[in-house]
Amino acid sequence: MGLKERLAELREEGLQEIKDSEDLKKINQVRVKMLGKKGPITNVLRGMRDLSAEERPKVGQFANKVRDELTAAIENKRAELEQAAMDAELEAETIDVTLPGTPVAQGEPHVIQQIIDQVVDLFVSMGYEVAVGDEVEQEVYNFEKLNLPKDHPARDMQDTFYVTPSVLMRTQTSPMQARMLEKHDFSQGPLKMISPGKVYRRDTDDATHSHQFNQIEGMVVGKHITMADLKGTLKVVAQSLFGDKLDVRLRPSYFPFTEPSVEADITCFNCMGKGCAICKHTGWIEVLGAGMVHPNVLRMSGVDPEEFGGFAFGLGPDRFAMLKYGVTDIRNFYQNDVRFLTQFDRKG
Ligand code: PHE
């Protein structure tokens, strides 16, 4: 067989093998086998030495043509196989976006947080600034600067968790009164602040006591602020939370950091003042402690009580939530039983 015939045969053989290649590995093998240095085409080219000068270029040309043809066929096949591999991969990884997803349970603010948000939003709308303090507090801010010197009997009103002899878990949000009074620049106008947060007391947990609960402190200090302002403000809060027919009444009370001090009652929203089990047949429900900021508190925070004065109050969102929803055991709020908590989800 002449070289030309041999080349033609190799071309047919090669094209067939290329056609039959099923994957990229196989096409690579074919390339090495047909076109490599030890392959049959190279071999044929070597045999050209023995050809006549006339025939050599013709065979040479033909050999090049065969090689180019095979190279092109290999490249085409490779591209085709690569495309097929890519298609298969895409096919395998296809996501059916129409399939139903796995439902993810979405949280809702805790019922007490909802009350806090409502109260805070209300005060923000009246121009109060929100101040968030630390739950671990210095004893001086929790007591001394609130007019409760060491050995003051009123300290017993609030059994305290101590961290060190001078650091404690705050028993009330009132330390924020002193902290904000110290910070405020009265040349810029009155101080109006609202401060929600957790507080701690060494109480045994029962239906109406929790060793950790929430308070919202409010304070306004400036010029010419009266107890009527306090009462009006409390009325706005009560009415926005419980309904606009409610009234507020103040009863004398005692807190070391306010003088005079009051406890505020609202009309029982259940019986509208007629008397029922919730209000223990008084027609009124006690909701918070308040008073006019004691001159000593102002003085200790560097504010002149001759020039400035104001009111402060502390309300318990836990108690508000209990009243509002008729919850009789405060522990329900903290045991995190979702069957209880989801009842208050606003999305239902
Ligand atoms: N801090 C008081 C308490 O925890 C409540 C209060 C706040 C009273 C502000 C008067 C003024 O009982």
Short mmCIF file of C-alpha atoms and ligand atoms in Angstrom, two decimals:
data_model
loop_
_atom_site.label_atom_id
_atom_site.label_comp_id
_atom_site.label_asym_id
_atom_site.label_seq_id
_atom_site.Cartn_x
_atom_site.Cartn_y
_atom_site.Cartn_z
CA MET A 1 0.00 0.00 0.00
CA GLY A 2 1.31 3.41 -0.93
CA LEU A 3 1.75 6.15 1.65
CA LYS A 4 -1.14 8.12 0.25
CA GLU A 5 -3.49 5.16 0.55
CA ARG A 6 -2.18 4.51 4.05
CA LEU A 7 -2.90 8.16 4.95
CA ALA A 8 -6.39 7.96 3.52
CA GLU A 9 -6.99 4.85 5.56
CA LEU A 10 -5.70 6.55 8.72
CA ARG A 11 -7.98 9.48 8.04
CA GLU A 12 -11.04 7.21 7.83
CA GLU A 13 -9.95 5.31 10.91
CA GLY A 14 -9.32 8.54 12.85
CA LEU A 15 -12.58 10.19 11.85
CA GLN A 16 -14.47 7.08 12.87
CA GLU A 17 -12.76 6.93 16.26
CA ILE A 18 -13.42 10.61 16.81
CA LYS A 19 -17.05 10.09 15.96
CA ASP A 20 -17.28 7.16 18.36
CA SER A 21 -15.67 9.03 21.27
CA GLU A 22 -18.15 9.31 24.09
CA ASP A 23 -16.33 11.53 26.48
CA LEU A 24 -13.49 14.01 26.86
CA LYS A 25 -11.11 11.40 28.14
CA LYS A 26 -11.63 9.24 25.09
CA ILE A 27 -11.20 12.13 22.63
CA ASN A 28 -7.95 12.98 24.32
CA GLN A 29 -6.73 9.43 23.88
CA VAL A 30 -7.63 9.55 20.20
CA ARG A 31 -5.67 12.78 19.77
CA VAL A 32 -2.56 11.34 21.38
CA LYS A 33 -2.88 8.11 19.45
CA MET A 34 -3.44 9.65 15.99
CA LEU A 35 -1.41 12.85 16.12
CA GLY A 36 1.19 12.16 18.78
CA LYS A 37 4.94 11.77 18.07
CA LYS A 38 4.64 8.00 18.12
CA GLY A 39 1.41 7.95 16.15
CA PRO A 40 0.84 6.47 12.68
CA ILE A 41 0.81 9.81 10.84
CA THR A 42 4.21 10.80 12.15
CA ASN A 43 5.28 7.37 11.13
CA VAL A 44 4.05 7.84 7.57
CA LEU A 45 5.81 11.19 7.37
CA ARG A 46 9.01 9.51 8.36
CA GLY A 47 8.60 7.08 5.46
CA MET A 48 8.60 10.00 2.99
CA ARG A 49 12.36 9.89 2.89
CA ASP A 50 12.09 7.00 0.49
CA LEU A 51 9.82 8.80 -1.96
CA SER A 52 10.88 10.37 -5.21
CA ALA A 53 11.42 14.12 -5.28
CA GLU A 54 8.34 14.43 -7.41
CA GLU A 55 6.02 12.53 -5.14
CA ARG A 56 7.30 13.82 -1.82
CA PRO A 57 5.55 17.26 -1.86
CA LYS A 58 2.27 15.76 -2.96
CA VAL A 59 2.26 13.20 -0.19
CA GLY A 60 3.54 15.82 2.20
CA GLN A 61 0.67 18.13 1.31
CA PHE A 62 -1.82 15.35 1.66
CA ALA A 63 -0.39 14.33 5.03
CA ASN A 64 -0.74 17.90 6.29
CA LYS A 65 -4.28 18.01 5.03
CA VAL A 66 -5.15 14.78 6.85
CA ARG A 67 -3.55 16.04 10.03
CA ASP A 68 -5.41 19.35 9.85
CA GLU A 69 -8.64 17.57 9.16
CA LEU A 70 -8.24 15.25 12.11
CA THR A 71 -7.18 18.10 14.39
CA ALA A 72 -10.26 20.08 13.41
CA ALA A 73 -12.52 17.06 13.87
CA ILE A 74 -11.04 16.47 17.35
CA GLU A 75 -11.60 20.10 18.33
CA ASN A 76 -15.17 20.03 17.10
CA LYS A 77 -15.88 16.85 18.93
CA ARG A 78 -14.26 18.19 22.09
CA ALA A 79 -16.39 21.33 21.97
CA GLU A 80 -19.47 19.21 21.42
CA LEU A 81 -18.63 16.95 24.37
CA GLU A 82 -17.87 19.89 26.64
CA GLN A 83 -21.17 21.47 25.77
CA ALA A 84 -22.96 18.18 26.44
CA ALA A 85 -21.20 17.84 29.82
CA MET A 86 -22.21 21.38 30.74
CA ASP A 87 -25.80 20.76 29.66
CA ALA A 88 -25.93 17.60 31.74
CA GLU A 89 -24.59 19.43 34.77
CA LEU A 90 -27.08 22.25 34.39
CA GLU A 91 -29.85 19.75 33.95
CA ALA A 92 -28.83 17.91 37.12
CA GLU A 93 -28.66 21.11 39.12
CA THR A 94 -31.91 22.57 37.93
CA ILE A 95 -34.02 24.02 40.75
CA ASP A 96 -37.73 23.84 40.38
CA VAL A 97 -38.72 27.25 41.67
CA THR A 98 -42.36 26.26 41.60
CA LEU A 99 -41.88 23.64 44.36
CA PRO A 100 -43.30 24.73 47.73
CA GLY A 101 -40.57 25.92 50.13
CA THR A 102 -39.87 24.74 53.66
CA PRO A 103 -41.82 27.06 55.95
CA VAL A 104 -39.61 29.06 58.31
CA ALA A 105 -41.29 30.04 61.56
CA GLN A 106 -41.08 33.79 61.88
CA GLY A 107 -40.73 35.36 65.30
CA GLU A 108 -42.81 38.23 66.60
CA PRO A 109 -41.92 40.72 69.31
CA HIS A 110 -42.68 39.36 72.77
CA VAL A 111 -45.97 40.64 74.19
CA ILE A 112 -44.12 42.73 76.79
CA GLN A 113 -41.87 44.15 74.11
CA GLN A 114 -45.01 45.13 72.19
CA ILE A 115 -46.21 47.14 75.19
CA ILE A 116 -42.77 48.71 75.64
CA ASP A 117 -42.66 49.66 71.94
CA GLN A 118 -46.11 51.18 72.16
CA VAL A 119 -45.24 53.30 75.22
CA VAL A 120 -41.84 54.32 73.85
CA ASP A 121 -43.32 55.25 70.46
CA LEU A 122 -45.91 57.37 72.20
CA PHE A 123 -43.26 59.30 74.14
CA VAL A 124 -41.02 59.64 71.11
CA SER A 125 -43.99 61.22 69.33
CA MET A 126 -44.10 63.76 72.18
CA GLY A 127 -40.43 64.61 71.71
CA TYR A 128 -38.88 62.51 74.47
CA GLU A 129 -35.43 61.03 73.94
CA VAL A 130 -34.94 57.31 74.54
CA ALA A 131 -32.14 56.45 76.95
CA VAL A 132 -31.13 52.84 77.47
CA GLY A 133 -29.08 52.11 80.56
CA ASP A 134 -27.12 49.10 81.79
CA GLU A 135 -28.68 46.29 83.77
CA VAL A 136 -25.50 46.03 85.81
CA GLU A 137 -25.33 49.34 87.61
CA GLN A 138 -23.22 51.10 90.20
CA GLU A 139 -24.76 51.23 93.63
CA VAL A 140 -24.38 55.03 93.73
CA TYR A 141 -26.68 55.46 90.75
CA ASN A 142 -29.21 52.89 91.89
CA PHE A 143 -29.39 54.32 95.43
CA GLU A 144 -27.19 57.21 96.66
CA LYS A 145 -27.85 59.62 93.82
CA LEU A 146 -31.55 58.83 94.13
CA ASN A 147 -31.58 60.14 97.67
CA LEU A 148 -31.19 56.72 99.26
CA PRO A 149 -28.06 56.94 101.42
CA LYS A 150 -26.56 53.80 102.91
CA ASP A 151 -28.64 52.43 105.81
CA HIS A 152 -31.71 54.25 104.52
CA PRO A 153 -34.63 52.00 105.50
CA ALA A 154 -36.22 52.38 102.07
CA ARG A 155 -33.45 50.25 100.59
CA ASP A 156 -35.33 47.32 102.03
CA MET A 157 -38.19 48.12 99.67
CA GLN A 158 -36.06 46.61 96.95
CA ASP A 159 -34.13 43.47 97.76
CA THR A 160 -31.02 43.63 95.69
CA PHE A 161 -28.71 41.24 93.85
CA TYR A 162 -25.18 42.46 94.43
CA VAL A 163 -22.37 41.71 91.98
CA THR A 164 -19.68 43.30 94.16
CA PRO A 165 -20.19 45.49 97.25
CA SER A 166 -20.55 48.55 94.99
CA VAL A 167 -22.00 47.03 91.81
CA LEU A 168 -25.44 45.51 91.54
CA MET A 169 -28.18 44.38 89.20
CA ARG A 170 -30.30 47.53 89.03
CA THR A 171 -33.52 47.20 91.01
CA GLN A 172 -35.23 49.95 89.01
CA THR A 173 -34.74 52.05 85.91
CA SER A 174 -34.56 55.19 88.08
CA PRO A 175 -30.71 55.29 87.97
CA MET A 176 -31.27 56.68 84.46
CA GLN A 177 -32.77 59.78 86.08
CA ALA A 178 -29.44 60.60 87.69
CA ARG A 179 -27.40 59.60 84.66
CA MET A 180 -29.46 61.74 82.27
CA LEU A 181 -29.60 64.71 84.65
CA GLU A 182 -25.81 64.65 84.85
CA LYS A 183 -25.47 64.56 81.08
CA HIS A 184 -28.13 66.99 80.00
CA ASP A 185 -27.29 70.48 78.81
CA PHE A 186 -30.13 72.59 80.21
CA SER A 187 -29.14 75.58 78.10
CA GLN A 188 -30.60 73.59 75.19
CA GLY A 189 -34.03 73.22 76.80
CA PRO A 190 -35.75 70.80 79.16
CA LEU A 191 -34.77 67.16 79.62
CA LYS A 192 -37.47 64.78 78.42
CA MET A 193 -36.46 61.17 78.54
CA ILE A 194 -37.98 57.73 78.47
CA SER A 195 -35.91 54.72 79.49
CA PRO A 196 -37.20 51.15 79.14
CA GLY A 197 -35.30 48.16 80.44
CA LYS A 198 -34.99 45.10 82.61
CA VAL A 199 -34.62 45.31 86.37
CA TYR A 200 -33.87 42.70 89.03
CA ARG A 201 -35.05 42.02 92.57
CA ARG A 202 -34.28 39.27 95.03
CA ASP A 203 -37.87 38.09 95.07
CA THR A 204 -39.16 34.56 95.06
CA ASP A 205 -40.99 34.02 91.78
CA ASP A 206 -44.72 33.55 92.14
CA ALA A 207 -47.85 34.57 90.27
CA THR A 208 -47.23 38.28 90.82
CA HIS A 209 -43.46 38.46 91.44
CA SER A 210 -40.54 37.82 89.16
CA HIS A 211 -36.86 38.25 90.03
CA GLN A 212 -36.48 39.94 86.64
CA PHE A 213 -39.06 42.20 85.07
CA ASN A 214 -39.35 45.38 83.05
CA GLN A 215 -39.78 49.01 83.86
CA ILE A 216 -40.17 52.14 81.83
CA GLU A 217 -38.80 55.25 83.44
CA GLY A 218 -39.92 58.65 82.31
CA MET A 219 -38.69 62.05 83.37
CA VAL A 220 -39.19 65.68 82.42
CA VAL A 221 -37.03 68.33 84.07
CA GLY A 222 -37.02 71.97 83.06
CA LYS A 223 -38.56 75.25 84.13
CA HIS A 224 -42.12 75.59 85.43
CA ILE A 225 -43.02 71.94 85.29
CA THR A 226 -45.88 71.04 87.58
CA MET A 227 -47.72 68.06 88.90
CA ALA A 228 -50.53 68.87 86.49
CA ASP A 229 -48.07 68.13 83.67
CA LEU A 230 -47.40 64.77 85.29
CA LYS A 231 -51.06 63.93 85.57
CA GLY A 232 -51.79 65.02 82.01
CA THR A 233 -48.90 62.96 80.70
CA LEU A 234 -50.02 59.86 82.58
CA LYS A 235 -53.51 60.30 81.25
CA VAL A 236 -52.21 60.31 77.68
CA VAL A 237 -50.34 57.05 78.35
CA ALA A 238 -53.30 55.34 80.00
CA GLN A 239 -55.71 56.40 77.30
CA SER A 240 -53.46 55.42 74.45
CA LEU A 241 -52.96 51.94 75.95
CA PHE A 242 -56.37 51.22 77.42
CA GLY A 243 -58.88 53.53 75.75
CA ASP A 244 -59.77 57.20 75.76
CA LYS A 245 -62.57 57.02 78.32
CA LEU A 246 -60.18 56.28 81.16
CA ASP A 247 -59.31 58.71 83.89
CA VAL A 248 -56.21 58.90 86.08
CA ARG A 249 -56.10 59.55 89.79
CA LEU A 250 -53.11 60.22 91.98
CA ARG A 251 -52.77 58.94 95.55
CA PRO A 252 -50.11 60.08 98.00
CA SER A 253 -47.25 57.63 98.32
CA TYR A 254 -43.58 57.54 99.17
CA PHE A 255 -40.46 57.20 97.06
CA PRO A 256 -37.14 58.58 98.31
CA PHE A 257 -36.37 60.28 95.00
CA THR A 258 -39.66 62.14 94.51
CA GLU A 259 -41.41 64.71 96.70
CA PRO A 260 -44.31 64.65 96.73
CA SER A 261 -44.67 61.05 95.61
CA VAL A 262 -47.78 59.47 94.21
CA GLU A 263 -49.14 56.23 93.04
CA ALA A 264 -51.24 56.54 89.92
CA ASP A 265 -54.43 54.61 89.34
CA ILE A 266 -56.41 54.39 86.14
CA THR A 267 -60.12 53.72 85.80
CA CYS A 268 -60.63 49.97 85.67
CA PHE A 269 -60.89 49.29 81.95
CA ASN A 270 -62.82 46.11 82.61
CA CYS A 271 -65.80 47.59 84.49
CA MET A 272 -65.17 51.25 83.59
CA GLY A 273 -65.15 52.15 87.26
CA LYS A 274 -68.21 50.24 88.41
CA GLY A 275 -66.22 47.69 90.40
CA CYS A 276 -65.29 44.13 89.42
CA ALA A 277 -62.91 41.32 90.33
CA ILE A 278 -59.98 42.79 88.37
CA CYS A 279 -60.06 46.10 90.29
CA LYS A 280 -61.03 44.38 93.53
CA HIS A 281 -64.31 46.33 93.44
CA THR A 282 -62.62 49.71 93.78
CA GLY A 283 -63.14 50.85 90.20
CA TRP A 284 -59.44 51.78 90.00
CA ILE A 285 -56.26 49.93 89.07
CA GLU A 286 -52.84 50.95 90.31
CA VAL A 287 -50.43 51.21 87.41
CA LEU A 288 -47.35 53.17 88.37
CA GLY A 289 -45.28 55.16 90.81
CA ALA A 290 -44.40 58.78 90.18
CA GLY A 291 -43.73 62.14 91.74
CA MET A 292 -41.93 65.46 91.49
CA VAL A 293 -38.16 64.94 91.30
CA HIS A 294 -36.66 65.44 94.77
CA PRO A 295 -34.44 68.54 95.08
CA ASN A 296 -31.68 66.34 96.53
CA VAL A 297 -31.67 64.22 93.37
CA LEU A 298 -31.34 67.32 91.20
CA ARG A 299 -28.62 68.75 93.42
CA MET A 300 -26.59 65.53 93.47
CA SER A 301 -26.63 65.47 89.66
CA GLY A 302 -25.46 69.08 89.45
CA VAL A 303 -28.83 70.64 88.60
CA ASP A 304 -29.99 73.66 90.61
CA PRO A 305 -33.38 72.83 92.21
CA GLU A 306 -34.07 76.57 92.60
CA GLU A 307 -34.07 76.93 88.85
CA PHE A 308 -35.20 73.55 87.54
CA GLY A 309 -37.70 70.94 88.54
CA GLY A 310 -39.89 68.29 87.06
CA PHE A 311 -41.58 64.96 87.35
CA ALA A 312 -40.60 61.32 87.05
CA PHE A 313 -42.55 58.13 86.82
CA GLY A 314 -41.85 54.43 86.60
CA LEU A 315 -44.32 52.04 85.10
CA GLY A 316 -44.27 48.27 84.73
CA PRO A 317 -45.03 46.94 81.26
CA ASP A 318 -45.36 43.43 82.71
CA ARG A 319 -48.21 44.63 84.89
CA PHE A 320 -49.72 46.52 81.96
CA ALA A 321 -49.63 43.36 79.85
CA MET A 322 -51.22 41.32 82.65
CA LEU A 323 -54.01 43.86 83.01
CA LYS A 324 -54.54 44.37 79.32
CA TYR A 325 -54.76 40.66 78.48
CA GLY A 326 -56.13 39.28 81.73
CA VAL A 327 -53.00 37.22 82.41
CA THR A 328 -53.05 36.12 86.04
CA ASP A 329 -49.54 34.64 86.36
CA ILE A 330 -46.52 36.81 85.48
CA ARG A 331 -44.39 33.68 85.07
CA ASN A 332 -46.22 32.95 81.80
CA PHE A 333 -44.34 35.84 80.21
CA TYR A 334 -40.95 34.38 81.05
CA GLN A 335 -41.41 30.66 80.59
CA ASN A 336 -41.34 31.06 76.81
CA ASP A 337 -44.01 28.54 76.03
CA VAL A 338 -44.73 29.47 72.41
CA ARG A 339 -48.32 28.29 72.74
CA PHE A 340 -48.79 31.10 75.26
CA LEU A 341 -46.66 33.68 73.46
CA THR A 342 -48.06 33.25 69.93
CA GLN A 343 -51.50 34.28 71.19
CA PHE A 344 -50.20 37.84 71.13
CA ASP A 345 -48.75 37.72 67.60
CA ARG A 346 -50.05 40.69 65.76
CA LYS A 347 -50.13 38.87 62.43
CA GLY A 348 -52.31 36.22 64.05
N1 PHE B 1 -38.47 53.35 90.75
C1 PHE B 1 -39.74 53.21 91.41
C2 PHE B 1 -40.00 51.74 91.67
O1 PHE B 1 -39.33 50.91 91.12
C3 PHE B 1 -40.86 53.78 90.58
C4 PHE B 1 -40.76 55.27 90.45
C5 PHE B 1 -40.08 55.84 89.40
C6 PHE B 1 -41.36 56.10 91.37
C7 PHE B 1 -40.00 57.21 89.26
C8 PHE B 1 -41.29 57.45 91.26
C9 PHE B 1 -40.61 58.03 90.21
O2 PHE B 1 -40.88 51.39 92.43
#
